[in-house]
Amino acid sequence: MKRIFSGVQPTGNLHLGNYLGAIRNWVRLQSEFECIFCIVDMHAITLWQDPKELTRNTREVTAGMLAAGVDASKHIVFNQSTVPAHAQLAWIFNCVARMGWLNRMTQFKDKAGKHKENASVGLFAYPNLMSADILAYRATHVPVGEDQKQHLELARDTAQKFNNDFGVEFFPQPEPLIFGAAARIMSLRDGTKKMSKSDESDYSRINMTDDADTIALKIRKAKTDLEPLPATLDGLEGRPEASNLLGIYAALSDMEKADVAARFAGRQFSEFKKDLVDLAVSVLGPINAEMKRLMDDPAHIDSVLRSGAERADAIARPIIAEVYDIVGFLKP
Ligand code: TYM
């Protein structure tokens, strides 16, 4: 059976990178896979979160997923902390994965920065919790943006080592699903940096909560260079901001990037940006409106999460029971 697991952190606004790199693909994969989508609140607290904000962000990210077209009646949407299997399996994986493997994780280096000694233990062990998220459901496919690829490789290694250590064929090797132009959306202020929730400048990203005027302003202010748009992708060499904006256009319109270049060849960025604003507003506007409507009814969001948690728990619980048996934990 083909089962998807994927997650998003409730650490702030969902942005265009989350939407194009992940959530939009989740929506499209729903017809082909059994899907489990998780708001990973336990991952969020690896960095300090204000408790009230965490609660609000959990609801808002859920609203964003539903507004984008995730179908919580056919598939599962829930927040991670409500299903014990994640923490249970993460501990076992803490004892399977090696320090050396985790030491190589670039995301830890980026997030801990120069203050490694002061980072939480959770931030270091984060990838093991992520492996547990996926493997507690024995998920076979994981749709993510490019930045999660290294964590997925670690999940595969951990699954393999568990199987080898215990002489079983229990965990599958989860396959990453990473799609084209949108797999790595870059900052609007610096085309060499990933668009991210944690960037200080709100002008670096388009949030899924931004209204049409804000989207227009951010795209108008987006960094570009002085050259007109090139006719082919070769002409984007050394032009990260131009490349990023063309990539965003391609992803939003479901076109190939080369076709976007051909369409706008020789035009000025000021002109191109007008078209990009119209396109972005036409795609994000309806999602934004639906998110607002959903956020006005937190009780409904909570009931979606509650129902998802029950169904997620029903899948994970027997898997964890088998893992406990394999490990040799006594069930008196
Ligand atoms: P998070 O919350 O940072 O991001 C959620 C999803 O959005 C993708 N993404 C991007 N895609 C393209 N361009 C960008 N600029 C961009 N920024 C983010 C991410 O790749 C991700 O798919 N560790 C994960 C959450 C997680 C998870 C999991 C994912 C926890 N457990 C199990 C899959 C399976 C994270 O921090 O995603």
XYZ file of C-alpha atoms and ligand atoms in Angstrom:
369
model
C 0.000 0.000 0.000
C 1.191 3.517 -0.771
C 0.978 5.782 2.255
C 2.094 9.391 2.500
C 3.228 11.159 5.619
C 4.265 14.782 5.618
C 4.451 17.605 8.113
C 4.751 21.329 8.583
C 5.897 23.266 11.633
C 3.496 25.683 13.311
C 6.263 28.196 13.942
C 4.694 31.173 12.191
C 3.071 32.049 8.943
C 2.830 29.544 6.167
C 4.575 31.103 3.196
C 4.722 30.652 -0.545
C 7.616 28.178 -0.194
C 5.544 25.929 2.085
C 2.629 26.168 -0.312
C 4.449 25.574 -3.607
C 7.136 23.272 -2.210
C 4.839 21.096 -0.122
C 1.149 21.738 0.541
C 0.055 22.151 -3.076
C 1.696 18.817 -3.882
C -0.047 17.186 -0.926
C -3.375 18.295 -2.360
C -2.543 16.797 -5.743
C -1.320 13.499 -4.303
C -4.532 12.904 -2.358
C -6.169 11.084 -5.260
C -3.362 8.530 -5.488
C -2.276 7.887 -1.891
C -3.627 7.382 1.578
C -2.367 10.575 3.233
C -1.433 11.600 6.752
C -0.653 15.302 7.196
C 0.713 16.530 10.472
C 1.177 19.895 12.150
C 4.408 19.119 13.947
C 4.099 21.055 17.201
C 6.704 18.870 18.944
C 9.259 19.838 16.307
C 8.324 23.492 16.771
C 9.401 23.573 20.424
C 12.980 22.589 19.571
C 13.269 26.379 19.387
C 11.484 28.502 22.002
C 7.783 29.096 21.217
C 5.432 31.324 23.110
C 2.678 28.904 24.264
C -0.250 31.107 23.171
C 1.357 31.721 19.791
C 2.016 28.004 19.349
C -1.668 27.236 19.909
C -2.713 29.974 17.486
C -0.186 28.953 14.863
C -1.271 25.324 15.100
C -4.822 26.363 14.233
C -3.658 28.753 11.540
C -1.457 26.202 9.790
C -4.347 23.734 9.920
C -6.602 26.386 8.380
C -3.994 26.982 5.653
C -3.834 23.300 4.793
C -7.621 22.958 4.640
C -8.004 26.191 2.660
C -5.417 24.972 0.149
C -7.510 21.858 -0.490
C -6.356 19.186 1.937
C -9.380 16.937 2.462
C -9.539 16.080 6.157
C -12.537 13.813 5.744
C -10.837 11.443 3.291
C -7.335 11.847 4.730
C -5.837 12.526 8.144
C -4.916 15.958 9.516
C -3.763 16.214 13.121
C -1.204 17.786 15.428
C 1.747 15.643 16.385
C 1.623 15.956 20.197
C -1.818 14.304 20.300
C -0.470 10.919 19.159
C 2.033 9.310 21.606
C 3.623 7.098 18.923
C 5.815 9.979 17.704
C 7.590 10.440 21.038
C 7.707 6.682 21.691
C 9.380 5.802 18.414
C 11.623 8.870 18.500
C 13.215 7.584 21.702
C 13.926 4.214 20.120
C 15.427 5.960 17.092
C 17.581 8.070 19.439
C 19.113 4.736 20.355
C 19.409 3.494 16.745
C 20.722 6.540 14.853
C 24.368 7.473 15.409
C 25.784 10.769 16.703
C 27.950 10.949 13.590
C 24.893 10.854 11.341
C 23.195 13.682 13.205
C 26.415 15.693 13.306
C 26.262 15.904 9.528
C 22.788 17.490 9.415
C 23.081 20.920 7.803
C 19.776 22.161 9.254
C 21.090 21.770 12.798
C 24.222 23.698 11.851
C 22.107 26.455 10.264
C 19.672 26.719 13.166
C 22.148 26.351 16.022
C 24.605 28.710 14.326
C 27.571 29.676 16.463
C 25.738 28.794 19.670
C 25.849 25.023 19.376
C 26.481 24.508 23.092
C 23.367 26.471 23.889
C 21.035 24.695 21.443
C 18.374 22.397 22.882
C 19.025 18.659 22.826
C 15.721 18.454 20.940
C 17.091 20.568 18.096
C 19.977 18.127 17.681
C 17.729 15.044 17.881
C 15.089 16.654 15.625
C 15.777 14.352 12.642
C 15.071 11.276 14.773
C 11.648 12.621 15.677
C 11.080 13.242 11.987
C 12.055 9.636 11.152
C 9.617 8.523 13.851
C 6.818 10.669 12.362
C 7.141 8.877 9.065
C 7.884 5.366 10.242
C 5.290 5.224 13.035
C 2.840 4.869 10.134
C 5.212 2.830 7.965
C 4.712 5.544 5.338
C 6.203 4.786 1.935
C 6.296 8.291 0.394
C 7.124 11.717 1.806
C 6.390 14.840 -0.271
C 8.692 17.675 0.860
C 10.716 20.632 -0.386
C 14.380 20.220 -1.271
C 15.556 21.378 2.187
C 14.207 18.192 3.834
C 16.088 15.789 1.570
C 18.942 15.189 3.993
C 16.520 14.395 6.828
C 14.764 11.892 4.582
C 18.062 10.173 3.845
C 18.617 9.872 7.576
C 15.134 8.362 8.009
C 16.009 5.758 5.377
C 19.316 4.944 7.095
C 17.588 4.669 10.466
C 14.881 2.357 9.091
C 17.577 0.181 7.528
C 19.691 0.056 10.690
C 16.681 -0.842 12.846
C 15.848 -3.680 10.448
C 19.471 -4.893 10.439
C 20.000 -4.565 14.183
C 16.918 -6.608 14.993
C 17.046 -8.947 11.994
C 13.599 -7.933 10.721
C 12.085 -6.477 7.562
C 9.787 -4.182 9.473
C 10.233 -0.605 8.289
C 9.980 0.378 4.609
C 12.473 2.753 2.980
C 10.422 5.948 2.671
C 10.769 7.661 -0.723
C 11.073 11.447 -0.867
C 8.783 13.117 -3.429
C 10.372 16.412 -4.464
C 8.876 18.301 -7.397
C 10.543 20.632 -9.935
C 10.567 24.401 -10.038
C 8.979 24.906 -6.628
C 11.170 22.567 -4.600
C 13.278 25.489 -3.409
C 11.615 28.915 -3.399
C 14.113 31.608 -2.454
C 13.828 34.833 -0.442
C 12.454 37.865 -2.317
C 15.275 39.953 -0.819
C 18.173 37.599 -1.507
C 17.961 34.964 -4.225
C 20.682 32.864 -2.604
C 18.706 32.324 0.643
C 15.739 30.024 1.101
C 12.352 31.688 1.696
C 11.752 30.962 5.356
C 9.453 31.701 8.278
C 12.406 32.722 10.387
C 13.771 35.471 8.108
C 13.603 38.777 10.017
C 12.302 40.664 6.993
C 8.650 40.083 6.169
C 9.467 41.398 2.686
C 11.544 38.269 2.106
C 8.440 36.082 1.838
C 4.828 36.025 0.714
C 2.683 34.727 3.539
C -0.475 32.779 2.895
C -2.217 35.322 5.134
C -1.088 38.325 3.027
C -3.865 40.273 1.293
C -3.695 41.337 -2.353
C -2.152 44.751 -1.605
C 0.579 43.227 0.539
C 1.376 40.605 -2.107
C 1.592 43.356 -4.750
C 3.856 45.483 -2.560
C 6.201 42.608 -1.750
C 6.528 41.551 -5.387
C 7.101 45.171 -6.474
C 9.845 45.492 -3.864
C 11.380 42.095 -4.649
C 15.053 42.394 -5.530
C 15.931 42.054 -9.232
C 18.789 43.152 -11.446
C 18.991 45.750 -14.205
C 18.939 43.375 -17.187
C 15.704 42.565 -19.004
C 14.382 39.010 -18.814
C 16.375 36.488 -20.855
C 14.905 34.314 -23.614
C 16.382 31.086 -22.281
C 17.379 29.616 -18.930
C 21.074 30.051 -19.790
C 20.524 33.781 -19.437
C 19.680 33.295 -15.749
C 23.221 32.228 -14.908
C 24.494 34.326 -11.989
C 21.088 36.007 -11.588
C 19.549 34.263 -8.544
C 16.730 36.790 -7.966
C 15.640 36.738 -11.611
C 15.775 32.954 -11.598
C 13.681 32.776 -8.434
C 10.935 35.083 -9.731
C 10.706 33.118 -12.980
C 10.558 29.914 -10.956
C 7.735 31.292 -8.809
C 5.826 32.310 -11.937
C 6.370 28.852 -13.440
C 5.201 27.090 -10.286
C 2.132 29.298 -9.808
C 1.064 28.890 -13.442
C 2.064 25.224 -13.747
C 4.344 26.091 -16.657
C 7.891 24.999 -17.392
C 10.396 27.647 -16.380
C 11.870 27.658 -19.917
C 8.415 28.472 -21.328
C 8.032 31.372 -18.897
C 11.416 32.701 -20.037
C 10.311 32.404 -23.673
C 7.045 34.213 -22.931
C 8.695 37.195 -21.211
C 11.939 37.302 -23.251
C 13.383 40.812 -23.426
C 10.716 42.395 -21.203
C 11.557 44.599 -18.209
C 11.072 43.293 -14.679
C 8.602 46.082 -13.902
C 6.279 44.646 -16.548
C 6.869 41.030 -15.597
C 6.169 41.820 -11.954
C 2.709 43.180 -12.823
C 1.806 39.851 -14.409
C 3.340 37.981 -11.469
C 1.232 40.004 -8.995
C -1.973 39.176 -10.905
C -1.046 35.510 -11.024
C -0.067 35.305 -7.334
C -3.231 37.093 -6.226
C -5.411 34.856 -8.388
C -3.915 31.717 -6.826
C -3.474 32.879 -3.227
C -6.517 35.181 -2.896
C -9.144 32.418 -2.611
C -6.940 30.419 -0.205
C -6.444 33.494 1.923
C -10.191 34.199 2.066
C -10.975 30.610 3.036
C -8.266 30.661 5.725
C -9.862 33.750 7.281
C -13.269 32.083 7.243
C -11.875 28.960 8.929
C -9.963 30.951 11.548
C -13.260 32.514 12.637
C -14.371 29.071 13.777
C -11.594 27.585 15.945
C -13.989 24.956 17.344
C -14.338 23.502 13.852
C -10.555 23.403 13.370
C -10.152 21.689 16.732
C -12.730 19.060 15.810
C -10.903 18.333 12.535
C -7.668 17.844 14.492
C -9.343 15.688 17.120
C -10.840 13.368 14.533
C -7.494 13.191 12.701
C -5.667 12.335 15.928
C -8.019 9.454 16.657
C -7.540 7.995 13.194
C -3.751 8.533 13.251
C -3.504 6.889 16.648
C -5.484 3.871 15.405
C -2.844 3.307 12.675
C 0.252 3.991 14.778
C -0.678 2.200 18.003
C -0.433 -1.398 16.650
C 2.776 -0.507 14.783
C 4.359 0.732 18.021
C 3.149 -2.406 19.814
C 5.024 -4.493 17.221
C 8.131 -2.308 17.553
C 8.052 -2.769 21.334
C 7.879 -6.539 20.806
C 10.782 -6.477 18.351
C 12.890 -4.423 20.784
C 12.023 -6.797 23.628
C 10.059 -4.455 25.884
C 8.079 -6.645 28.252
C 4.316 -6.186 28.205
C 3.339 -7.696 31.583
P 8.862 23.169 7.460
O 7.783 23.476 8.434
O 10.104 23.997 7.511
O 8.300 23.269 5.988
C 7.147 22.562 5.560
C 7.320 22.100 4.137
O 7.576 23.224 3.287
C 8.775 22.985 2.541
N 9.464 24.292 2.370
C 9.849 24.785 1.182
N 9.709 24.319 -0.068
C 10.203 25.082 -1.069
N 10.812 26.277 -0.866
C 10.967 26.791 0.381
N 11.553 27.967 0.566
C 10.469 26.020 1.478
N 10.460 26.208 2.826
C 9.848 25.134 3.348
C 9.593 22.047 3.390
O 10.536 21.328 2.609
C 8.518 21.147 3.961
O 8.175 20.122 3.042
N 11.112 19.088 9.278
C 9.978 19.564 8.507
C 8.631 19.144 9.073
C 8.478 17.682 9.327
C 8.283 16.671 8.373
C 8.170 15.472 9.107
C 8.193 16.674 6.979
C 8.485 17.089 10.565
N 8.282 15.761 10.417
C 7.972 14.235 8.468
C 7.991 15.438 6.344
C 7.885 14.257 7.084
C 10.022 21.070 8.471
O 10.624 21.722 9.295
O 9.238 21.616 7.508
